[in-house]
Amino acid sequence: MSGTEPILMLDREEVRSLLTWPELIDATQRALIDLAEGDVLPSISSQLVVPGASLHLKSGALTEPPIISVKANLRPEAGSTSGAILVFDYEKQRLQAVMASGDLTAMRTAAIAAVAARALVGPGPVRVALVGAGPVAQRIDEALEYLGIAGDVRIWSRTHEHAADLAAAYQGRVEHRACRTISDTVIGADLVITCTPSQSPLVSVEDLLPDAVILAMGADSAGKRELAPGVLDSAEVYADVRSDALAVGECAYLGEDSAVRVSSIGTVLQAGIGSRRSGRRIVFDSVGSSAVDAAVVGLVMRQAAQRNLGRRFDLDGGAPGELLR
C-alpha cells in the first residue's frame, strides 16, 4: 500500500446487511427533524438529463461523523437504476469510502415513508394501498410490517404480475392482495402510498376517503406526477424538503396561493406520533433528502466499522480488493 489511507468499499449485499429498520427509522426521523429546524449542513440536489436517462445527484454532510455523502444514480427511461455513493471525510480531506446505492436509496425512501406514516396515521392496523410494486414498494411494505401499521395491503402495478409477485412473496400474517385497477386498490384505504415513476396522474380524488393519508413518494424530479388535480385541494400538505417539493414534487402543481399551505414533516415529528390525524385528508410529498442520505450513510459507516465489514483499495496504486478481515 502507499502512504495514503486505503478506501473502504461496500458492495450491495454488505450495505443491505448493515441497514436494519430500528436504527434506520430512528436515523431518518432525527434527520427530518433536524432538516425542519435548519440544523443541518448545506446540501445539493440536482439532475442531469441525457438521451434515454437522467443522472440524479444528491450531496449532503454530517458533523458526526464528519462526512460528505455524494450519491449519483443513473435512472434510465426503461430498466433499473444503477449508482454509487462516494463518502468523503472532510476533516481528513480524503475519499473515505465507495458503496453501492441501490438498496440504500430504496430503504431510505421506505424509512421516510414509515416515519411519515407513523406520525400522520398513528398506531395501526389500517388498510394500506400500495400504488407501485418495485423495490421501493417492497421496502415500504417491510417497514410498515416492522412498525405494525398495516392491517391489510392491496397492491397495484402497471404490470399486474409484479403486484402479484409482491403479494405472493409476503410471508407474514397481514393479508396482501394484488389488484387490477388503481380504484380497487385505493377505495377504502386509510393509507395510500404511491411509489412509481409515473409522469401522469394515477390516483384520483374520487377514490379517496375524506380523511385518507397519502404518501406521494414517486414524484422526485420535474415532469413526474402521481396525484390527480384535486387530491391536494383542502388537504393538509407536508413535505420532507419543502423547497424541493414546491419545485419538482406533487406540490409543484399547486398554485402560488396554495404553496403557503405546505409545511415540513419535521414539525409533525416534533409534535408526536399520530398528532395530525384530524379528520381531513393529509398528503405527504416526498422528493428525497440529501440530509437523510447523509444520515443513513453515516449509519452504514458506523455499522461497517463495528462489524469490520468491507474491503479496502488504493486509487494510488496499491493492491485492490484487500480484505479487512
mmCIF file of C-alpha atoms in Angstrom:
data_model
loop_
_atom_site.group_PDB
_atom_site.id
_atom_site.type_symbol
_atom_site.label_atom_id
_atom_site.label_comp_id
_atom_site.label_asym_id
_atom_site.label_seq_id
_atom_site.Cartn_x
_atom_site.Cartn_y
_atom_site.Cartn_z
ATOM 1 C CA MET A 1 0.000 0.000 0.000
ATOM 2 C CA SER A 2 1.023 3.609 -0.485
ATOM 3 C CA GLY A 3 1.240 6.050 2.406
ATOM 4 C CA THR A 4 -2.342 7.223 1.948
ATOM 5 C CA GLU A 5 -5.165 5.585 3.849
ATOM 6 C CA PRO A 6 -6.968 2.949 1.766
ATOM 7 C CA ILE A 7 -10.582 3.452 0.721
ATOM 8 C CA LEU A 8 -13.380 1.289 2.084
ATOM 9 C CA MET A 9 -15.582 -0.440 -0.487
ATOM 10 C CA LEU A 10 -19.020 -1.846 0.416
ATOM 11 C CA ASP A 11 -20.979 -3.841 -2.155
ATOM 12 C CA ARG A 12 -24.760 -4.021 -2.363
ATOM 13 C CA GLU A 13 -25.117 -7.109 -0.160
ATOM 14 C CA GLU A 14 -22.897 -5.586 2.518
ATOM 15 C CA VAL A 15 -24.813 -2.288 2.536
ATOM 16 C CA ARG A 16 -28.097 -4.179 2.769
ATOM 17 C CA SER A 17 -26.844 -6.226 5.739
ATOM 18 C CA LEU A 18 -25.899 -3.035 7.592
ATOM 19 C CA LEU A 19 -29.339 -1.423 7.261
ATOM 20 C CA THR A 20 -31.857 -2.597 9.858
ATOM 21 C CA TRP A 21 -35.228 -0.960 10.417
ATOM 22 C CA PRO A 22 -34.881 0.152 14.062
ATOM 23 C CA GLU A 23 -31.660 2.099 13.502
ATOM 24 C CA LEU A 24 -32.629 3.249 10.013
ATOM 25 C CA ILE A 25 -36.032 4.625 11.032
ATOM 26 C CA ASP A 26 -34.562 6.381 14.077
ATOM 27 C CA ALA A 27 -31.777 7.965 11.990
ATOM 28 C CA THR A 28 -34.274 9.072 9.350
ATOM 29 C CA GLN A 29 -36.604 10.663 11.886
ATOM 30 C CA ARG A 30 -33.759 12.565 13.536
ATOM 31 C CA ALA A 31 -32.572 13.836 10.153
ATOM 32 C CA LEU A 32 -36.056 15.030 9.158
ATOM 33 C CA ILE A 33 -36.460 16.894 12.446
ATOM 34 C CA ASP A 34 -33.018 18.472 12.037
ATOM 35 C CA LEU A 35 -33.989 19.454 8.498
ATOM 36 C CA ALA A 36 -37.120 21.224 9.738
ATOM 37 C CA GLU A 37 -35.135 23.023 12.417
ATOM 38 C CA GLY A 38 -32.444 24.071 9.945
ATOM 39 C CA ASP A 39 -29.892 22.159 11.995
ATOM 40 C CA VAL A 40 -28.158 20.515 9.028
ATOM 41 C CA LEU A 41 -25.152 21.313 6.896
ATOM 42 C CA PRO A 42 -25.749 22.603 3.347
ATOM 43 C CA SER A 43 -26.854 20.075 0.744
ATOM 44 C CA ILE A 44 -27.237 19.900 -3.038
ATOM 45 C CA SER A 45 -29.811 18.092 -5.154
ATOM 46 C CA SER A 46 -29.799 18.174 -8.956
ATOM 47 C CA GLN A 47 -30.168 16.073 -12.070
ATOM 48 C CA LEU A 48 -28.505 15.823 -15.458
ATOM 49 C CA VAL A 49 -30.800 14.755 -18.284
ATOM 50 C CA VAL A 50 -29.212 12.781 -21.125
ATOM 51 C CA PRO A 51 -30.830 10.868 -24.014
ATOM 52 C CA GLY A 52 -32.782 7.961 -22.542
ATOM 53 C CA ALA A 53 -31.894 8.569 -18.908
ATOM 54 C CA SER A 54 -31.226 11.082 -16.151
ATOM 55 C CA LEU A 55 -28.446 11.229 -13.592
ATOM 56 C CA HIS A 56 -29.747 12.187 -10.130
ATOM 57 C CA LEU A 57 -27.194 13.766 -7.786
ATOM 58 C CA LYS A 58 -27.628 14.322 -4.058
ATOM 59 C CA SER A 59 -24.902 15.602 -1.762
ATOM 60 C CA GLY A 60 -25.241 16.103 1.975
ATOM 61 C CA ALA A 61 -22.983 16.328 5.008
ATOM 62 C CA LEU A 62 -22.849 15.363 8.677
ATOM 63 C CA THR A 63 -20.862 16.788 11.554
ATOM 64 C CA GLU A 64 -20.686 13.430 13.366
ATOM 65 C CA PRO A 65 -19.127 11.527 11.753
ATOM 66 C CA PRO A 66 -17.588 14.356 9.682
ATOM 67 C CA ILE A 67 -18.587 13.111 6.242
ATOM 68 C CA ILE A 68 -19.857 14.353 2.905
ATOM 69 C CA SER A 69 -22.118 11.899 1.083
ATOM 70 C CA VAL A 70 -22.270 12.212 -2.724
ATOM 71 C CA LYS A 71 -24.854 9.936 -4.351
ATOM 72 C CA ALA A 72 -25.124 9.513 -8.115
ATOM 73 C CA ASN A 73 -27.969 7.363 -9.505
ATOM 74 C CA LEU A 74 -28.450 6.844 -13.235
ATOM 75 C CA ARG A 75 -32.143 6.297 -13.939
ATOM 76 C CA PRO A 76 -32.889 5.054 -17.460
ATOM 77 C CA GLU A 77 -36.306 5.585 -19.014
ATOM 78 C CA ALA A 78 -36.564 1.794 -19.156
ATOM 79 C CA GLY A 79 -34.697 -0.584 -16.865
ATOM 80 C CA SER A 80 -33.333 -0.495 -13.357
ATOM 81 C CA THR A 81 -31.377 2.248 -11.623
ATOM 82 C CA SER A 82 -27.637 1.920 -11.088
ATOM 83 C CA GLY A 83 -25.425 4.107 -8.965
ATOM 84 C CA ALA A 84 -22.876 4.597 -6.240
ATOM 85 C CA ILE A 85 -22.147 6.755 -3.213
ATOM 86 C CA LEU A 86 -18.820 8.460 -2.517
ATOM 87 C CA VAL A 87 -18.096 9.224 1.131
ATOM 88 C CA PHE A 88 -15.564 11.931 1.978
ATOM 89 C CA ASP A 89 -14.035 12.635 5.387
ATOM 90 C CA TYR A 90 -13.882 16.425 5.272
ATOM 91 C CA GLU A 91 -11.727 16.712 8.404
ATOM 92 C CA LYS A 92 -9.014 14.481 6.944
ATOM 93 C CA GLN A 93 -9.833 15.809 3.447
ATOM 94 C CA ARG A 94 -9.884 12.418 1.783
ATOM 95 C CA LEU A 95 -12.147 9.995 -0.031
ATOM 96 C CA GLN A 96 -13.092 7.533 2.694
ATOM 97 C CA ALA A 97 -15.468 5.024 1.101
ATOM 98 C CA VAL A 98 -17.356 3.929 -2.000
ATOM 99 C CA MET A 99 -20.597 1.998 -1.591
ATOM 100 C CA ALA A 100 -23.480 0.670 -3.675
ATOM 101 C CA SER A 101 -26.503 2.960 -3.641
ATOM 102 C CA GLY A 102 -29.386 0.756 -4.819
ATOM 103 C CA ASP A 103 -30.632 -0.749 -1.580
ATOM 104 C CA LEU A 104 -29.660 2.307 0.435
ATOM 105 C CA THR A 105 -31.847 4.535 -1.743
ATOM 106 C CA ALA A 106 -34.839 2.179 -1.609
ATOM 107 C CA MET A 107 -34.555 1.641 2.139
ATOM 108 C CA ARG A 108 -34.018 5.335 2.837
ATOM 109 C CA THR A 109 -37.172 6.111 0.871
ATOM 110 C CA ALA A 110 -39.058 3.397 2.738
ATOM 111 C CA ALA A 111 -37.823 4.732 6.069
ATOM 112 C CA ILE A 112 -39.080 8.227 5.174
ATOM 113 C CA ALA A 113 -42.465 6.735 4.272
ATOM 114 C CA ALA A 114 -42.566 4.735 7.515
ATOM 115 C CA VAL A 115 -41.672 7.742 9.648
ATOM 116 C CA ALA A 116 -44.354 9.832 7.932
ATOM 117 C CA ALA A 117 -46.962 7.061 8.246
ATOM 118 C CA ARG A 118 -46.280 6.623 11.941
ATOM 119 C CA ALA A 119 -46.614 10.358 12.562
ATOM 120 C CA LEU A 120 -49.625 11.031 10.338
ATOM 121 C CA VAL A 121 -51.661 7.855 10.802
ATOM 122 C CA GLY A 122 -50.603 6.746 14.239
ATOM 123 C CA PRO A 123 -50.656 3.166 15.518
ATOM 124 C CA GLY A 124 -52.133 0.551 13.190
ATOM 125 C CA PRO A 125 -53.575 -1.527 11.919
ATOM 126 C CA VAL A 126 -55.009 0.347 8.943
ATOM 127 C CA ARG A 127 -55.884 -0.572 5.386
ATOM 128 C CA VAL A 128 -52.957 0.214 3.075
ATOM 129 C CA ALA A 129 -52.914 0.770 -0.692
ATOM 130 C CA LEU A 130 -49.543 0.405 -2.438
ATOM 131 C CA VAL A 131 -49.547 2.008 -5.882
ATOM 132 C CA GLY A 132 -46.392 0.509 -7.357
ATOM 133 C CA ALA A 133 -44.687 -2.837 -6.844
ATOM 134 C CA GLY A 134 -40.991 -2.188 -7.391
ATOM 135 C CA PRO A 135 -38.069 -2.265 -4.935
ATOM 136 C CA VAL A 136 -39.261 0.864 -3.093
ATOM 137 C CA ALA A 137 -42.748 -0.613 -2.610
ATOM 138 C CA GLN A 138 -41.211 -3.829 -1.331
ATOM 139 C CA ARG A 139 -39.107 -1.966 1.221
ATOM 140 C CA ILE A 140 -42.038 0.210 2.297
ATOM 141 C CA ASP A 141 -44.076 -2.940 2.862
ATOM 142 C CA GLU A 142 -41.261 -4.300 5.061
ATOM 143 C CA ALA A 143 -41.024 -1.060 7.055
ATOM 144 C CA LEU A 144 -44.782 -0.919 7.676
ATOM 145 C CA GLU A 145 -44.643 -4.544 8.798
ATOM 146 C CA TYR A 146 -41.898 -3.665 11.273
ATOM 147 C CA LEU A 147 -43.980 -0.793 12.696
ATOM 148 C CA GLY A 148 -47.202 -2.817 12.759
ATOM 149 C CA ILE A 149 -49.107 -0.185 10.798
ATOM 150 C CA ALA A 150 -50.700 -2.319 8.070
ATOM 151 C CA GLY A 151 -53.890 -4.293 8.730
ATOM 152 C CA ASP A 152 -54.197 -5.400 5.123
ATOM 153 C CA VAL A 153 -52.351 -4.376 1.965
ATOM 154 C CA ARG A 154 -53.634 -4.032 -1.588
ATOM 155 C CA ILE A 155 -51.111 -3.613 -4.389
ATOM 156 C CA TRP A 156 -51.313 -2.269 -7.937
ATOM 157 C CA SER A 157 -48.706 -2.167 -10.691
ATOM 158 C CA ARG A 158 -48.905 -1.341 -14.386
ATOM 159 C CA THR A 159 -47.680 -4.913 -14.848
ATOM 160 C CA HIS A 160 -50.133 -6.982 -12.813
ATOM 161 C CA GLU A 161 -47.641 -9.835 -12.449
ATOM 162 C CA HIS A 162 -45.340 -7.548 -10.470
ATOM 163 C CA ALA A 163 -48.107 -6.766 -7.986
ATOM 164 C CA ALA A 164 -48.992 -10.462 -7.769
ATOM 165 C CA ASP A 165 -45.331 -11.360 -7.176
ATOM 166 C CA LEU A 166 -45.008 -8.836 -4.363
ATOM 167 C CA ALA A 167 -48.205 -10.095 -2.725
ATOM 168 C CA ALA A 168 -47.102 -13.737 -3.077
ATOM 169 C CA ALA A 169 -43.627 -13.033 -1.691
ATOM 170 C CA TYR A 170 -45.021 -11.731 1.595
ATOM 171 C CA GLN A 171 -44.584 -14.290 4.381
ATOM 172 C CA GLY A 172 -46.260 -12.554 7.322
ATOM 173 C CA ARG A 173 -49.780 -12.572 8.769
ATOM 174 C CA VAL A 174 -51.166 -9.412 7.109
ATOM 175 C CA GLU A 175 -53.377 -10.106 4.096
ATOM 176 C CA HIS A 176 -51.797 -8.970 0.813
ATOM 177 C CA ARG A 177 -53.788 -8.835 -2.418
ATOM 178 C CA ALA A 178 -52.868 -7.742 -5.929
ATOM 179 C CA CYS A 179 -55.497 -5.583 -7.657
ATOM 180 C CA ARG A 180 -56.006 -4.993 -11.370
ATOM 181 C CA THR A 181 -57.135 -1.359 -11.114
ATOM 182 C CA ILE A 182 -55.985 1.606 -9.100
ATOM 183 C CA SER A 183 -59.551 2.244 -7.945
ATOM 184 C CA ASP A 184 -59.839 -1.266 -6.480
ATOM 185 C CA THR A 185 -56.541 -0.662 -4.706
ATOM 186 C CA VAL A 186 -57.289 2.776 -3.289
ATOM 187 C CA ILE A 187 -61.011 2.757 -2.446
ATOM 188 C CA GLY A 188 -61.478 2.316 1.296
ATOM 189 C CA ALA A 189 -57.761 2.652 2.091
ATOM 190 C CA ASP A 190 -56.767 4.673 5.149
ATOM 191 C CA LEU A 191 -53.172 4.969 3.951
ATOM 192 C CA VAL A 192 -52.336 5.333 0.240
ATOM 193 C CA ILE A 193 -48.692 5.141 -0.795
ATOM 194 C CA THR A 194 -47.629 5.946 -4.338
ATOM 195 C CA CYS A 195 -44.147 4.861 -5.404
ATOM 196 C CA THR A 196 -43.964 4.860 -9.190
ATOM 197 C CA PRO A 197 -42.040 6.874 -11.813
ATOM 198 C CA SER A 198 -45.317 7.990 -13.419
ATOM 199 C CA GLN A 199 -45.449 11.193 -15.431
ATOM 200 C CA SER A 200 -49.240 11.307 -15.457
ATOM 201 C CA PRO A 201 -51.703 11.259 -12.536
ATOM 202 C CA LEU A 202 -52.727 7.858 -11.187
ATOM 203 C CA VAL A 203 -54.755 8.472 -8.013
ATOM 204 C CA SER A 204 -57.995 10.441 -8.336
ATOM 205 C CA VAL A 205 -59.721 12.300 -5.532
ATOM 206 C CA GLU A 206 -62.988 10.424 -6.153
ATOM 207 C CA ASP A 207 -61.406 7.150 -4.978
ATOM 208 C CA LEU A 208 -60.027 8.529 -1.719
ATOM 209 C CA LEU A 209 -61.580 8.539 1.725
ATOM 210 C CA PRO A 210 -62.168 12.090 3.007
ATOM 211 C CA ASP A 211 -59.608 11.519 5.776
ATOM 212 C CA ALA A 212 -57.134 9.331 3.864
ATOM 213 C CA VAL A 213 -53.406 9.835 4.370
ATOM 214 C CA ILE A 214 -51.490 9.847 1.080
ATOM 215 C CA LEU A 215 -47.726 9.397 0.940
ATOM 216 C CA ALA A 216 -46.572 10.522 -2.513
ATOM 217 C CA MET A 217 -43.090 9.014 -2.820
ATOM 218 C CA GLY A 218 -42.560 8.878 -6.585
ATOM 219 C CA ALA A 219 -42.552 12.435 -7.939
ATOM 220 C CA ASP A 220 -38.974 13.408 -7.165
ATOM 221 C CA SER A 221 -37.998 15.161 -10.406
ATOM 222 C CA ALA A 222 -39.537 17.529 -12.916
ATOM 223 C CA GLY A 223 -42.318 16.023 -15.015
ATOM 224 C CA LYS A 224 -43.316 13.259 -12.611
ATOM 225 C CA ARG A 225 -46.796 13.215 -11.123
ATOM 226 C CA GLU A 226 -48.882 10.547 -9.355
ATOM 227 C CA LEU A 227 -51.772 12.538 -7.821
ATOM 228 C CA ALA A 228 -54.612 13.918 -9.935
ATOM 229 C CA PRO A 229 -55.793 17.526 -9.668
ATOM 230 C CA GLY A 230 -57.971 17.943 -6.603
ATOM 231 C CA VAL A 231 -56.138 15.492 -4.328
ATOM 232 C CA LEU A 232 -54.160 18.281 -2.675
ATOM 233 C CA ASP A 233 -57.139 20.642 -2.546
ATOM 234 C CA SER A 234 -58.286 21.283 1.041
ATOM 235 C CA ALA A 235 -55.720 18.767 2.310
ATOM 236 C CA GLU A 236 -53.071 19.258 4.955
ATOM 237 C CA VAL A 237 -49.864 19.098 2.945
ATOM 238 C CA TYR A 238 -46.401 18.222 4.235
ATOM 239 C CA ALA A 239 -43.047 17.646 2.556
ATOM 240 C CA ASP A 240 -39.669 16.264 3.531
ATOM 241 C CA VAL A 241 -37.822 19.077 1.704
ATOM 242 C CA ARG A 242 -40.319 21.888 1.240
ATOM 243 C CA SER A 243 -38.327 23.952 -1.284
ATOM 244 C CA ASP A 244 -37.628 20.930 -3.496
ATOM 245 C CA ALA A 245 -41.218 19.657 -3.278
ATOM 246 C CA LEU A 246 -42.501 23.028 -4.474
ATOM 247 C CA ALA A 247 -40.124 22.806 -7.443
ATOM 248 C CA VAL A 248 -40.327 19.176 -8.591
ATOM 249 C CA GLY A 249 -42.759 17.231 -6.368
ATOM 250 C CA GLU A 250 -46.540 16.984 -6.293
ATOM 251 C CA CYS A 251 -46.536 20.416 -4.675
ATOM 252 C CA ALA A 252 -45.109 21.895 -7.872
ATOM 253 C CA TYR A 253 -48.623 21.610 -9.309
ATOM 254 C CA LEU A 254 -50.097 23.809 -6.594
ATOM 255 C CA GLY A 255 -50.809 27.421 -7.382
ATOM 256 C CA GLU A 256 -48.707 30.103 -5.738
ATOM 257 C CA ASP A 257 -51.506 30.946 -3.309
ATOM 258 C CA SER A 258 -51.732 27.316 -2.158
ATOM 259 C CA ALA A 259 -47.998 26.844 -1.723
ATOM 260 C CA VAL A 260 -48.170 28.532 1.669
ATOM 261 C CA ARG A 261 -50.135 25.505 2.947
ATOM 262 C CA VAL A 262 -47.101 23.220 2.583
ATOM 263 C CA SER A 263 -45.327 22.501 5.871
ATOM 264 C CA SER A 264 -42.299 20.424 6.797
ATOM 265 C CA ILE A 265 -42.932 16.898 8.077
ATOM 266 C CA GLY A 266 -40.342 17.638 10.741
ATOM 267 C CA THR A 267 -42.824 19.888 12.536
ATOM 268 C CA VAL A 268 -45.204 16.930 12.865
ATOM 269 C CA LEU A 269 -42.434 14.636 14.068
ATOM 270 C CA GLN A 270 -41.603 17.091 16.817
ATOM 271 C CA ALA A 271 -45.233 17.029 17.981
ATOM 272 C CA GLY A 272 -45.518 13.244 18.307
ATOM 273 C CA ILE A 273 -46.998 10.092 16.808
ATOM 274 C CA GLY A 274 -50.431 10.424 15.224
ATOM 275 C CA SER A 275 -50.666 14.087 16.196
ATOM 276 C CA ARG A 276 -52.146 15.182 12.848
ATOM 277 C CA ARG A 277 -54.972 12.624 12.449
ATOM 278 C CA SER A 278 -57.582 15.389 12.345
ATOM 279 C CA GLY A 279 -60.305 14.028 10.065
ATOM 280 C CA ARG A 280 -59.016 15.860 6.987
ATOM 281 C CA ARG A 281 -57.138 14.432 4.033
ATOM 282 C CA ILE A 282 -53.382 14.571 4.537
ATOM 283 C CA VAL A 283 -50.778 14.484 1.771
ATOM 284 C CA PHE A 284 -47.074 13.945 2.370
ATOM 285 C CA ASP A 285 -44.930 14.897 -0.647
ATOM 286 C CA SER A 286 -41.506 13.249 -0.552
ATOM 287 C CA VAL A 287 -38.771 14.178 -3.003
ATOM 288 C CA GLY A 288 -35.900 12.603 -1.067
ATOM 289 C CA SER A 289 -33.466 14.392 1.173
ATOM 290 C CA SER A 290 -29.703 14.756 0.941
ATOM 291 C CA ALA A 291 -29.676 15.234 4.710
ATOM 292 C CA VAL A 292 -31.373 11.859 5.203
ATOM 293 C CA ASP A 293 -28.979 10.278 2.711
ATOM 294 C CA ALA A 294 -26.032 11.594 4.714
ATOM 295 C CA ALA A 295 -27.547 10.350 7.985
ATOM 296 C CA VAL A 296 -28.063 6.862 6.533
ATOM 297 C CA VAL A 297 -24.564 6.798 5.053
ATOM 298 C CA GLY A 298 -23.190 7.789 8.463
ATOM 299 C CA LEU A 299 -25.143 4.902 9.992
ATOM 300 C CA VAL A 300 -23.694 2.477 7.419
ATOM 301 C CA MET A 301 -20.154 3.709 8.082
ATOM 302 C CA ARG A 302 -20.514 3.238 11.844
ATOM 303 C CA GLN A 303 -22.018 -0.217 11.443
ATOM 304 C CA ALA A 304 -19.314 -1.259 8.963
ATOM 305 C CA ALA A 305 -16.592 -0.188 11.390
ATOM 306 C CA GLN A 306 -18.215 -2.079 14.265
ATOM 307 C CA ARG A 307 -18.561 -5.250 12.195
ATOM 308 C CA ASN A 308 -15.239 -4.895 10.381
ATOM 309 C CA LEU A 309 -17.074 -5.262 7.086
ATOM 310 C CA GLY A 310 -15.928 -4.361 3.574
ATOM 311 C CA ARG A 311 -12.759 -4.347 1.512
ATOM 312 C CA ARG A 312 -10.006 -1.793 1.087
ATOM 313 C CA PHE A 313 -8.431 -0.497 -2.094
ATOM 314 C CA ASP A 314 -5.978 2.217 -3.033
ATOM 315 C CA LEU A 315 -6.522 4.513 -6.019
ATOM 316 C CA ASP A 316 -2.859 5.461 -5.887
ATOM 317 C CA GLY A 317 -1.732 2.018 -7.000
ATOM 318 C CA GLY A 318 -1.936 -0.293 -4.016
ATOM 319 C CA ALA A 319 -3.250 -3.842 -4.267
ATOM 320 C CA PRO A 320 -7.008 -3.764 -4.996
ATOM 321 C CA GLY A 321 -9.519 -5.818 -3.097
ATOM 322 C CA GLU A 322 -7.528 -6.226 0.098
ATOM 323 C CA LEU A 323 -9.841 -7.793 2.693
ATOM 324 C CA LEU A 324 -10.371 -6.088 6.009
ATOM 325 C CA ARG A 325 -10.693 -9.417 7.714
#
